[in-house]
Short mmCIF file of C-alpha atoms in Angstrom, two decimals:
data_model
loop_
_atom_site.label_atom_id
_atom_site.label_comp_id
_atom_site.label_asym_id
_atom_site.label_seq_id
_atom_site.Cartn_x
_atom_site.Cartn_y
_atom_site.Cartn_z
CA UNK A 1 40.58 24.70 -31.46
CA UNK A 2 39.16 26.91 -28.88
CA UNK A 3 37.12 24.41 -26.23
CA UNK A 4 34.11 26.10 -24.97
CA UNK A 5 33.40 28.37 -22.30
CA UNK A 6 31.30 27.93 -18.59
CA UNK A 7 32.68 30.09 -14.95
CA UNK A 8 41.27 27.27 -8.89
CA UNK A 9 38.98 28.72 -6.10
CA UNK A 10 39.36 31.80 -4.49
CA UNK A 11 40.70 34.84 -6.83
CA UNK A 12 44.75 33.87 -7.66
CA UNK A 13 47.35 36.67 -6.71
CA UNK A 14 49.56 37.94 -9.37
CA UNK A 15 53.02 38.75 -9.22
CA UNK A 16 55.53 40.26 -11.56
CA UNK A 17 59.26 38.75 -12.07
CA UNK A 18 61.48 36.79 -14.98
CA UNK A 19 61.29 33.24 -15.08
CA UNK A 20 64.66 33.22 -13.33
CA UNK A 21 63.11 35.09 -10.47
CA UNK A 22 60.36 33.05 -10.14
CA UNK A 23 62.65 30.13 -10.06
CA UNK A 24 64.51 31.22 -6.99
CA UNK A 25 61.31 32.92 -5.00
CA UNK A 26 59.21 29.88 -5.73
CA UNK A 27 59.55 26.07 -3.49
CA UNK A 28 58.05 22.84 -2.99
CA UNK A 29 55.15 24.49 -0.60
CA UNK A 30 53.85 27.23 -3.07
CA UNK A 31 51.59 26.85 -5.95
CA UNK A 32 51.80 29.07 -8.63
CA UNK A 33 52.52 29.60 -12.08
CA UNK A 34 54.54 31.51 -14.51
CA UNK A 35 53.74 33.29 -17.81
CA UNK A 36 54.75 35.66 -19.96
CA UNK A 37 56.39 37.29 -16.94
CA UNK A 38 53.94 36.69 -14.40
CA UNK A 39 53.46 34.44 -11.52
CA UNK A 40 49.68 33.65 -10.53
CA UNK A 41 49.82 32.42 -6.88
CA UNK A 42 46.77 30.32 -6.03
CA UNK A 43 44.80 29.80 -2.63
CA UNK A 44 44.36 26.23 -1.16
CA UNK A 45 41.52 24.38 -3.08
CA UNK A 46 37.97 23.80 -1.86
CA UNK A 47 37.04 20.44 -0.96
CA UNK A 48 35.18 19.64 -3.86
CA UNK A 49 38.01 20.31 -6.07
CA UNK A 50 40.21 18.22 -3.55
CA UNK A 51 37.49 15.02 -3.48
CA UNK A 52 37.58 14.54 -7.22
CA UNK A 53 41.82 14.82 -7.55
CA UNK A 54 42.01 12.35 -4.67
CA UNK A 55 40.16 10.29 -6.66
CA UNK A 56 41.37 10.43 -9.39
CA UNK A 57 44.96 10.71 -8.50
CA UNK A 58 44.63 7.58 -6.34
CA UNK A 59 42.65 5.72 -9.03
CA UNK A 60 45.07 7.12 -12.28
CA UNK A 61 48.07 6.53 -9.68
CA UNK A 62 47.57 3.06 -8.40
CA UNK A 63 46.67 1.67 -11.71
CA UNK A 64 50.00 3.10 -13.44
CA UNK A 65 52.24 2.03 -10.62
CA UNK A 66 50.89 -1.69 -10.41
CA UNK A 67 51.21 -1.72 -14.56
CA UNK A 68 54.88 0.19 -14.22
CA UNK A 69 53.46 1.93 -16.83
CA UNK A 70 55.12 5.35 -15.70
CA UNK A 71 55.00 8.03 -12.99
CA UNK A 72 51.68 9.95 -12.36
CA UNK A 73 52.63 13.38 -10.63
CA UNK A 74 50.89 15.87 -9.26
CA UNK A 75 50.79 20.29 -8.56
CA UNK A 76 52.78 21.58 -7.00
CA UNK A 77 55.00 20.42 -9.49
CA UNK A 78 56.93 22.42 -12.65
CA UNK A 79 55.99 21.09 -16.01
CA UNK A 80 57.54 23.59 -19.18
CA UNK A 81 56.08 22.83 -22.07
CA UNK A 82 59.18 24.05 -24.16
CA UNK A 83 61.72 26.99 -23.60
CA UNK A 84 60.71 30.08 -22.76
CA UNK A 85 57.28 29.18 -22.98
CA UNK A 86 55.09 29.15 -19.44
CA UNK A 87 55.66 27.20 -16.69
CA UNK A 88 52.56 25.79 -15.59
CA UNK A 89 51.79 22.99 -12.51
CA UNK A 90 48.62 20.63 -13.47
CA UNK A 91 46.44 19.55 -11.02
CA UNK A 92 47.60 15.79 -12.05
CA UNK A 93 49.40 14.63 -15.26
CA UNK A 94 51.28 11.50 -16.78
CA UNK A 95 54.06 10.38 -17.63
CA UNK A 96 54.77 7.09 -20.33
CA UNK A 97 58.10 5.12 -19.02
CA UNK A 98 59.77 5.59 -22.34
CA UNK A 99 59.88 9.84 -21.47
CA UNK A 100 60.69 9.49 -17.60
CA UNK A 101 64.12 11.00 -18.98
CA UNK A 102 62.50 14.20 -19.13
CA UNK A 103 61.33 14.61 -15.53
CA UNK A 104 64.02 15.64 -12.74
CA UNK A 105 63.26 16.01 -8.92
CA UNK A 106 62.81 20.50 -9.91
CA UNK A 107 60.53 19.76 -13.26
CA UNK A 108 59.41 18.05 -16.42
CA UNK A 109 60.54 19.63 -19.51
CA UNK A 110 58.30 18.83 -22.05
CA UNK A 111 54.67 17.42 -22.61
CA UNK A 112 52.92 15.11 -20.47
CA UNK A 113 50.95 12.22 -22.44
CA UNK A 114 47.95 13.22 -20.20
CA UNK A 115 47.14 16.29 -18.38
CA UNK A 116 44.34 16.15 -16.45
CA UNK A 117 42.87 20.08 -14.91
CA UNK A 118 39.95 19.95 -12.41
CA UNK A 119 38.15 23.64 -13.24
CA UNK A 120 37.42 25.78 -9.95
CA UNK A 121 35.54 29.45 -9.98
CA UNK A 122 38.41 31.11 -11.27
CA UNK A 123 40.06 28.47 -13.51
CA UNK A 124 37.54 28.22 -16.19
CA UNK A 125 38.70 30.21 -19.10
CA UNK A 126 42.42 29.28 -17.66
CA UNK A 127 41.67 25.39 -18.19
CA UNK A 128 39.49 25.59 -21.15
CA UNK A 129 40.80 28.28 -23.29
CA UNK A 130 44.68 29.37 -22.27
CA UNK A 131 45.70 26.13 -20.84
CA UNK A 132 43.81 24.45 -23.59
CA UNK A 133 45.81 26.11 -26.02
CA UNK A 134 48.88 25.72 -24.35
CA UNK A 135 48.32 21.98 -24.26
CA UNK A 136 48.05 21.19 -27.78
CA UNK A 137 50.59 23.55 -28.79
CA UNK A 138 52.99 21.28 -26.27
CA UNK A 139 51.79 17.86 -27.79
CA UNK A 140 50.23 16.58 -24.87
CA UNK A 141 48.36 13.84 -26.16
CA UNK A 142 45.19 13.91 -24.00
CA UNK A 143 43.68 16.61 -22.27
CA UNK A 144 40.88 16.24 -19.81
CA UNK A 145 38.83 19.01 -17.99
CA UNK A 146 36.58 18.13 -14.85
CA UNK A 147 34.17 20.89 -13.58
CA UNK A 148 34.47 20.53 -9.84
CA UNK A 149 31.65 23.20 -8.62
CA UNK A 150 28.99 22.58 -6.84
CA UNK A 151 26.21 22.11 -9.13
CA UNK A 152 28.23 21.12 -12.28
CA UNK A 153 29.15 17.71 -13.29
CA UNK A 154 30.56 18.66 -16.42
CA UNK A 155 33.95 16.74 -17.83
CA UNK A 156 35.23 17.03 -21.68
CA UNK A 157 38.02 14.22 -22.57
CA UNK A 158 40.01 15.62 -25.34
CA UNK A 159 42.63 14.08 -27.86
CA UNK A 160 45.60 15.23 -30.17
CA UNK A 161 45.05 14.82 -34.13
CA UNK A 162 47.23 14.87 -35.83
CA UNK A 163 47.06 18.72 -37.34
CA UNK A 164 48.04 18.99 -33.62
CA UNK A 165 44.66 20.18 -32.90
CA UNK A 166 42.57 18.51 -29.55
CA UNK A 167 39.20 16.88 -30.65
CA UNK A 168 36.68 16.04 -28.20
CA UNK A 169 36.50 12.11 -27.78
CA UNK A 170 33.83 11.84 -24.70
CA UNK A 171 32.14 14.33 -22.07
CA UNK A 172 30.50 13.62 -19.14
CA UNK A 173 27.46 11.48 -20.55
CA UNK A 174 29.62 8.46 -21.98
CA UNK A 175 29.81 5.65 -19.74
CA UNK A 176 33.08 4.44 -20.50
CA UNK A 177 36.25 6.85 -21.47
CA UNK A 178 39.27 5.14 -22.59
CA UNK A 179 42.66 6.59 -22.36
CA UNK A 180 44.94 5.96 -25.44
CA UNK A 181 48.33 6.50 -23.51
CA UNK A 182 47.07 4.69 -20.43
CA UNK A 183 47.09 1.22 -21.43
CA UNK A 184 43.97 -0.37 -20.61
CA UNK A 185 42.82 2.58 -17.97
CA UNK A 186 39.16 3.91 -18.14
CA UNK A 187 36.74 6.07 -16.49
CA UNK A 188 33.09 6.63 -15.69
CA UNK A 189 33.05 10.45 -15.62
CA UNK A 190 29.65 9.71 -12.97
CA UNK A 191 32.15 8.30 -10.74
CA UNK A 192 34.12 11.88 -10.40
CA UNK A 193 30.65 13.23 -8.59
CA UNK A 194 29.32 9.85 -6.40
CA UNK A 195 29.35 10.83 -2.84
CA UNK A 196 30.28 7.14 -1.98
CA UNK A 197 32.81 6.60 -4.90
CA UNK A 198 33.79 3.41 -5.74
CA UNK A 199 36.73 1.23 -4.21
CA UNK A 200 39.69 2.24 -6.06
CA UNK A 201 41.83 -0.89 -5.65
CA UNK A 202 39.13 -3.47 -6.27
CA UNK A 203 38.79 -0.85 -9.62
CA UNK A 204 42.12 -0.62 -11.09
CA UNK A 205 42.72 -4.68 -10.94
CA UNK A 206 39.29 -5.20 -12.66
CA UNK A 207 39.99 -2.35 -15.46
CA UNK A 208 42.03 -5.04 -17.47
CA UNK A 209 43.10 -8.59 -17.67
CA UNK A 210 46.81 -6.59 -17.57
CA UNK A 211 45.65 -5.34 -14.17
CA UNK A 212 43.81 -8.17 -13.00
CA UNK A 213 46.94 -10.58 -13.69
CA UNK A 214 49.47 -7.97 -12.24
CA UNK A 215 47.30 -8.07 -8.53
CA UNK A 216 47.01 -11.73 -8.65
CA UNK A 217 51.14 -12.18 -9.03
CA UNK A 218 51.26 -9.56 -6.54
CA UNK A 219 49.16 -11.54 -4.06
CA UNK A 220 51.33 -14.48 -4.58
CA UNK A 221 54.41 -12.57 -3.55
CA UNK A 222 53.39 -12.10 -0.32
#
């Protein structure tokens, strides 16, 4: 189940507290994350990491919220897989409508259906081996890794089987990745690394005839 190996930017800082500490020393402002009694503080990303989760976030975001197919949140933000298991704050992840029950205005306790990492220098064995563990373990349903150095347009678009193990449904060479718990979302992983990326609205209402239909009753609102 292991995914494979390549090299969040600058070295994190590591601390040493319970969870409860970490609950009280940690706000809204810091990004960081707790496990197995340690809290790994991280610097503020580089731009290329930032570029891509714009993106992404914007294109993920504005699709789900003109579908009300859910929430789409983003780090800093507390997502705990289970109890007493690590508290960890993806770069973006997703939420279905039908488990909005589970997310408060502190955390969400309990898998995201997607979970979506964007690997700096020091994140890749965090985001493709702990992480990736941690993931399936959690029943997240999809699990996608984007390589965001300089000289790496690498992506892998994983899935949960069910023997609860992640199995690799697309990289970085496909043309089209669907989302199974994003109805009628897709991505062209060369989009992630264009320098002029496309238009995100005029993308989400052409992904589907869902989307297309929502924008048009939209229009006629106002």
């Amino acid at each position: 189940m292991v995914a494979p190996i390549i090299e969040k930017t600058a070295a994190p800082t590591a601390l040493t507290m319970t969870y409860e500490e970490y609950l009280q020393w940690c706000d809204e402002d810091v990004h960081a994350e707790w496990v197995d009694g340690e809290v790994i503080v991280f610097m503020p990303a580089k731009d290329e990491h930032q570029t891509i989760w714009d993106f992404l976030h914007r294109l993920l975001g504005d699709y789900v919220e003109l579908l009300g197919l859910g929430k789409v949140q983003s780090a800093p933000f507390e997502v705990k897989l289970w109890r007493g298991g690590p508290s960890r704050e993806p770069d973006i992840f997703f939420l279905k409508k039908e488990n909005l029950h589970r997310l408060t205005s502190d955390r969400l306790s309990g898998p995201p259906d997607l979970i979506v990492e964007i690997i700096s220098r020091d994140s890749v064995r965090r985001d493709r081996d702990t992480k990736f563990r941690e993931y399936a373990q959690g029943g997240v349903a999809e699990y996608w890794i984007i390589d965001s150095r300089p000289g790496f347009h690498w992506a892998a678009f994983y899935r949960l089987g069910e023997d609860n193990q992640y199995e690799l449904v697309a990289t970085e060479d496909d043309e089209r990745v669907e989302s199974s718990v994003v109805s009628g979302f897709w991505l062209n992983p060369a989009w992630l690394w264009m320098v002029n990326k496309p238009n995100v609205m005029l993308t989400v209402t052409r992904m589907s005839p869902e989307a297309t239909a929502a924008f048009q009753a939209l229009q006629k609102e106002e």
